[in-house]
Coordinates of C-alpha atoms in Angstrom, one line a residue:
M18 CA 0.0 0.0 0.0
L19 CA 1.3 3.5 -0.9
K20 CA 2.6 5.7 1.9
I21 CA 0.7 8.9 2.4
R22 CA 2.1 12.0 4.1
V23 CA 0.1 15.1 4.8
A24 CA 0.8 18.7 6.1
A25 CA -1.4 21.8 6.3
C26 CA -1.3 25.4 7.4
S27 CA -3.6 28.4 7.4
E28 CA -2.4 32.0 7.9
Q29 CA -4.3 35.2 8.5
G30 CA -2.2 37.4 6.2
A31 CA -3.0 41.1 6.4
R32 CA -6.7 40.5 7.0
A33 CA -8.5 41.3 10.2
N34 CA -9.5 37.7 10.6
N35 CA -9.0 34.3 8.9
E36 CA -11.9 33.2 6.8
D37 CA -10.3 30.0 5.5
A38 CA -11.0 26.6 7.0
I39 CA -9.2 23.3 6.5
V40 CA -9.2 19.7 7.5
A41 CA -7.3 16.6 6.5
H42 CA -7.8 13.2 8.1
E43 CA -7.5 9.5 7.5
N44 CA -10.4 7.2 6.7
G45 CA -9.2 3.6 6.8
P46 CA -6.6 3.1 4.0
G47 CA -7.5 6.5 2.6
W48 CA -7.1 10.3 3.3
Y49 CA -9.5 13.1 2.6
A50 CA -8.6 16.8 2.6
V51 CA -10.9 19.8 2.4
L52 CA -10.2 23.5 2.1
A53 CA -12.7 26.3 2.0
D54 CA -12.2 30.1 1.6
G55 CA -15.2 32.1 2.8
A56 CA -16.5 35.3 1.4
G57 CA -18.6 38.0 3.0
G58 CA -18.5 41.0 5.3
H59 CA -18.7 40.9 9.1
R60 CA -17.0 37.5 9.4
N61 CA -19.8 35.8 7.5
G62 CA -17.1 34.3 5.3
A63 CA -15.5 32.5 8.2
E64 CA -18.9 31.1 9.2
A65 CA -19.6 29.9 5.7
A66 CA -16.1 28.2 5.4
R67 CA -16.5 26.5 8.8
R68 CA -20.0 25.2 7.9
A69 CA -18.8 23.8 4.6
V70 CA -15.7 22.1 6.0
H71 CA -17.7 20.7 8.9
R72 CA -20.3 19.1 6.6
M73 CA -17.7 17.8 4.2
Q74 CA -15.7 16.3 7.1
T75 CA -18.9 14.5 8.4
S76 CA -19.8 13.2 4.9
L77 CA -16.3 12.0 4.0
G78 CA -15.2 10.8 7.4
D79 CA -18.3 8.6 7.9
A80 CA -18.2 7.2 4.3
T81 CA -17.5 3.5 3.6
L82 CA -14.7 3.2 1.1
P83 CA -14.2 3.1 -1.8
W84 CA -15.1 6.7 -2.3
R85 CA -17.3 7.4 -5.3
P86 CA -17.8 10.6 -7.4
E87 CA -21.5 10.8 -6.5
L88 CA -20.6 10.7 -2.8
L89 CA -18.1 13.5 -3.2
T90 CA -20.6 15.6 -5.2
G91 CA -23.3 14.8 -2.7
A92 CA -21.0 16.0 0.1
V93 CA -20.5 19.4 -1.6
L94 CA -24.2 19.8 -2.2
A95 CA -24.9 19.0 1.4
A96 CA -22.3 21.6 2.4
H97 CA -24.0 24.1 0.1
D98 CA -27.3 23.5 1.8
D99 CA -25.7 24.0 5.2
V100 CA -24.3 27.3 4.2
R101 CA -27.7 28.4 2.8
R102 CA -29.3 27.4 6.1
G103 CA -26.8 29.5 7.9
V104 CA -27.9 32.5 6.0
E105 CA -31.6 31.8 6.6
G106 CA -31.2 30.9 10.2
T107 CA -29.1 33.9 11.3
G108 CA -30.3 36.7 9.1
R109 CA -26.9 36.9 7.4
D110 CA -27.4 38.4 4.0
R111 CA -24.0 37.7 2.5
M112 CA -22.3 34.3 3.1
H113 CA -20.6 32.2 0.5
T114 CA -17.5 30.0 0.3
T115 CA -15.3 28.2 -2.1
V116 CA -14.4 24.5 -1.5
V117 CA -11.9 22.1 -2.9
A118 CA -11.7 18.5 -1.7
L119 CA -9.4 15.6 -2.4
C120 CA -9.9 11.9 -1.6
V121 CA -7.0 9.5 -1.9
D122 CA -7.4 5.7 -1.6
A123 CA -3.9 4.3 -0.9
Q124 CA -5.1 0.7 -1.0
R125 CA -6.9 0.8 -4.4
N126 CA -4.5 3.4 -5.8
F127 CA -6.8 6.1 -7.0
A128 CA -7.7 9.7 -6.2
L129 CA -10.8 11.8 -6.9
W130 CA -11.5 15.4 -6.3
T131 CA -14.0 18.2 -6.6
H132 CA -14.2 22.0 -6.3
V133 CA -16.4 25.0 -6.6
G134 CA -15.0 28.5 -6.8
D135 CA -11.3 29.5 -7.1
S136 CA -9.6 27.5 -4.4
R137 CA -7.4 25.1 -6.4
L138 CA -6.0 21.6 -6.5
Y139 CA -2.6 21.1 -8.1
R140 CA -1.2 17.7 -9.0
L141 CA 2.5 17.5 -9.6
R142 CA 3.8 14.3 -11.3
D143 CA 7.3 13.5 -12.4
G144 CA 8.5 16.9 -11.2
Q145 CA 6.0 18.8 -13.3
I146 CA 2.6 20.4 -12.6
D147 CA 0.2 18.4 -14.8
T148 CA -3.2 19.2 -13.3
I149 CA -4.8 22.4 -12.0
T150 CA -8.5 22.8 -11.4
Q151 CA -10.2 25.5 -13.5
D152 CA -11.5 28.4 -11.4
D153 CA -15.2 29.4 -11.4
S154 CA -14.3 33.0 -12.0
V155 CA -15.0 35.8 -14.5
V156 CA -11.4 35.9 -15.7
Q157 CA -11.3 32.2 -16.3
M158 CA -14.3 32.5 -18.5
L159 CA -12.6 35.3 -20.4
I160 CA -9.5 33.2 -20.8
E161 CA -11.5 30.2 -22.1
A162 CA -13.3 32.5 -24.5
G163 CA -9.9 33.8 -25.9
L164 CA -10.6 37.3 -24.7
L165 CA -7.9 37.4 -22.0
T166 CA -4.4 35.8 -21.6
P167 CA -3.4 34.2 -18.3
E168 CA -0.8 37.0 -17.9
Q169 CA -3.5 39.7 -18.4
A170 CA -5.7 37.9 -15.9
E171 CA -3.2 38.4 -13.1
D172 CA -3.9 42.1 -13.0
H173 CA -7.5 42.1 -14.1
P174 CA -9.8 44.3 -11.9
H175 CA -12.3 41.4 -11.6
K176 CA -9.9 38.6 -11.0
N177 CA -11.5 37.8 -7.7
H178 CA -15.1 37.8 -8.9
L179 CA -16.6 34.3 -8.7
V180 CA -19.4 32.9 -10.8
A181 CA -20.1 29.9 -8.5
A182 CA -19.7 29.3 -4.7
L183 CA -21.4 27.4 -1.9
G184 CA -24.3 29.4 -0.5
I185 CA -25.5 31.1 -3.7
E186 CA -29.1 31.0 -4.7
D187 CA -28.5 29.5 -8.1
E188 CA -28.2 25.7 -8.7
L189 CA -24.7 24.4 -7.9
H190 CA -22.7 22.1 -10.2
P191 CA -19.5 20.9 -8.4
H192 CA -16.6 19.9 -10.7
T193 CA -16.1 16.3 -9.6
T194 CA -13.7 13.9 -11.3
S195 CA -13.9 10.2 -11.9
P196 CA -11.4 8.1 -10.0
Q197 CA -7.9 8.9 -11.2
P198 CA -5.0 6.4 -11.0
L199 CA -2.3 7.2 -8.5
Q200 CA 1.4 7.0 -9.2
D201 CA 4.2 6.6 -6.7
G202 CA 5.6 10.1 -6.3
D203 CA 2.3 12.0 -7.0
V204 CA 2.0 15.3 -5.1
F205 CA -1.2 17.2 -4.4
L206 CA -1.6 20.7 -3.2
L207 CA -5.0 22.2 -2.2
C208 CA -4.8 26.0 -1.7
S209 CA -6.9 29.1 -1.4
D210 CA -6.5 32.0 -3.8
G211 CA -4.5 33.9 -1.2
W212 CA -1.9 31.1 -1.5
W213 CA -1.7 30.4 -5.2
G214 CA -2.2 34.1 -6.1
S215 CA 0.8 35.1 -3.9
A216 CA 3.0 32.0 -4.6
G217 CA 2.5 31.4 -8.3
D218 CA 3.1 28.2 -10.2
T219 CA 6.8 28.6 -10.5
L220 CA 7.3 28.8 -6.7
I221 CA 5.0 25.8 -6.2
H222 CA 7.1 23.8 -8.5
D223 CA 10.6 25.0 -7.6
T224 CA 10.2 24.6 -3.8
L225 CA 9.0 21.0 -4.2
R226 CA 12.3 20.2 -5.8
A227 CA 14.3 20.9 -2.6
A228 CA 11.7 19.8 -0.1
A229 CA 12.3 16.6 2.1
S230 CA 8.7 16.5 3.4
P231 CA 5.3 18.0 2.9
D232 CA 5.9 20.2 6.0
D233 CA 9.2 21.5 4.4
W234 CA 7.4 22.2 1.2
L235 CA 4.7 24.3 2.8
A236 CA 7.2 26.1 5.0
S237 CA 9.3 27.1 2.0
M238 CA 6.3 28.5 0.2
R239 CA 4.9 30.2 3.3
A240 CA 8.3 31.9 4.0
V241 CA 8.4 33.4 0.5
I242 CA 4.8 34.7 0.8
E243 CA 5.5 36.3 4.2
E244 CA 8.8 37.8 2.9
R245 CA 6.9 39.5 0.1
G246 CA 4.8 41.2 2.8
L247 CA 2.0 42.4 0.5
P248 CA 0.0 45.1 2.3
D249 CA -3.3 43.5 1.1
Q250 CA -2.2 39.9 1.6
D251 CA -5.3 37.7 1.8
N252 CA -5.6 34.8 4.2
F253 CA -3.5 32.0 2.7
S254 CA -4.0 28.3 3.4
A255 CA -2.8 25.0 1.9
I256 CA -2.8 21.3 2.4
A257 CA 0.0 19.2 0.9
L258 CA -0.4 15.4 0.3
W259 CA 2.5 13.3 -0.8
V260 CA 2.0 9.8 -2.3
G261 CA 5.0 7.5 -1.8
E262 CA 8.3 9.1 -2.4
P263 CA 8.1 12.3 -4.5
A264 CA 11.8 12.9 -4.0
L265 CA 12.5 10.0 -6.3
A266 CA 10.4 11.6 -9.0
V267 CA 12.2 15.0 -8.9
A268 CA 15.7 13.8 -8.0
A269 CA 17.0 14.4 -11.5
E270 CA 16.0 18.0 -11.3
A271 CA 16.8 18.8 -7.7
P272 CA 20.1 20.6 -6.7
A273 CA 22.9 18.3 -5.5
D274 CA 22.8 19.7 -2.0
A275 CA 19.0 19.5 -1.7
A276 CA 18.8 15.8 -0.8
G277 CA 17.2 15.1 2.5
T278 CA 15.9 12.2 4.6
A279 CA 12.2 11.8 4.4
T280 CA 10.4 12.6 7.6
D281 CA 7.8 10.3 9.3
E282 CA 4.3 10.5 8.1
T283 CA 2.6 13.6 9.4
A284 CA -1.0 13.4 10.5
V285 CA -3.1 16.5 10.2
D286 CA -6.3 16.5 12.2
S287 CA -8.1 19.8 12.9
G288 CA -10.9 17.9 14.7
P289 CA -14.5 18.9 14.2
V290 CA -14.9 22.4 12.8
P291 CA -16.9 24.5 15.4
L292 CA -19.8 26.5 14.3
E293 CA -19.8 29.1 17.1
E294 CA -20.7 32.7 16.4
E295 CA -17.8 35.2 16.3
E296 CA -17.6 38.9 17.0
E297 CA -18.3 40.9 13.9
D298 CA -15.8 43.2 12.2
E299 CA -16.0 45.5 9.2
S300 CA -13.9 43.4 6.8
T301 CA -15.4 42.4 3.5
R302 CA -14.0 39.7 1.2
R303 CA -14.6 39.0 -2.5
M304 CA -18.1 38.0 -3.4
P305 CA -19.5 35.9 -6.4
L306 CA -21.3 37.8 -9.1

């Protein structure tokens, strides 16, 4: 059975509070990881993210393996309903969240994932980024229509405007994959837009080459983001999951002095995500259209 190692972190950045929520946990021979990035003023985003992750954790943690695409889609839709009920039950008028979730079955050697919004899943294989989820955003639609280049999208005034998120009134269509075969050395990164927007694909790739563990990898990226010290730095959160020995897959590209001894498997367990009310503030995060 393939060895799985996991690490996670969630940072406040320059915001008044952290509206990201994360969880990663074992389920038998598998692991699931969920990341949500809330949106809304007066801490409604934090509430939305917590509700989404709590529901996803319940659905995936109680599931009997093997995981199936319809189970993952159903978990997202249940989380969507929970966020909607949070709006209706508390009188909150703006509460939405993105979500990205990954399920890895180390015994049957497959992974499947789903997402809504612009929180991303990267898969790195053989030392290269070979999969990135497609954002539910205005700029992604413009890119797909040929009206905008990826470079132009980086500075577009509507780059944070979403067209889908949990909690919206419209019908939701999660982007769920079929089971995808695992390879020894696969690396997955779930991250909020505050992480990938500040780090960039090049940093994600290059820091992996010198990392000895998932914790090292996240720490390297986090250090660069913090060094940049952007005055408007969003909350930035990430979960890294390594399958087998990624160092073997990138050894040919890694610097000669970057070799390290792999650390023991790291378990990340945030426990149940609380749904308590928080003191309001005046911060307002990006909202879907």
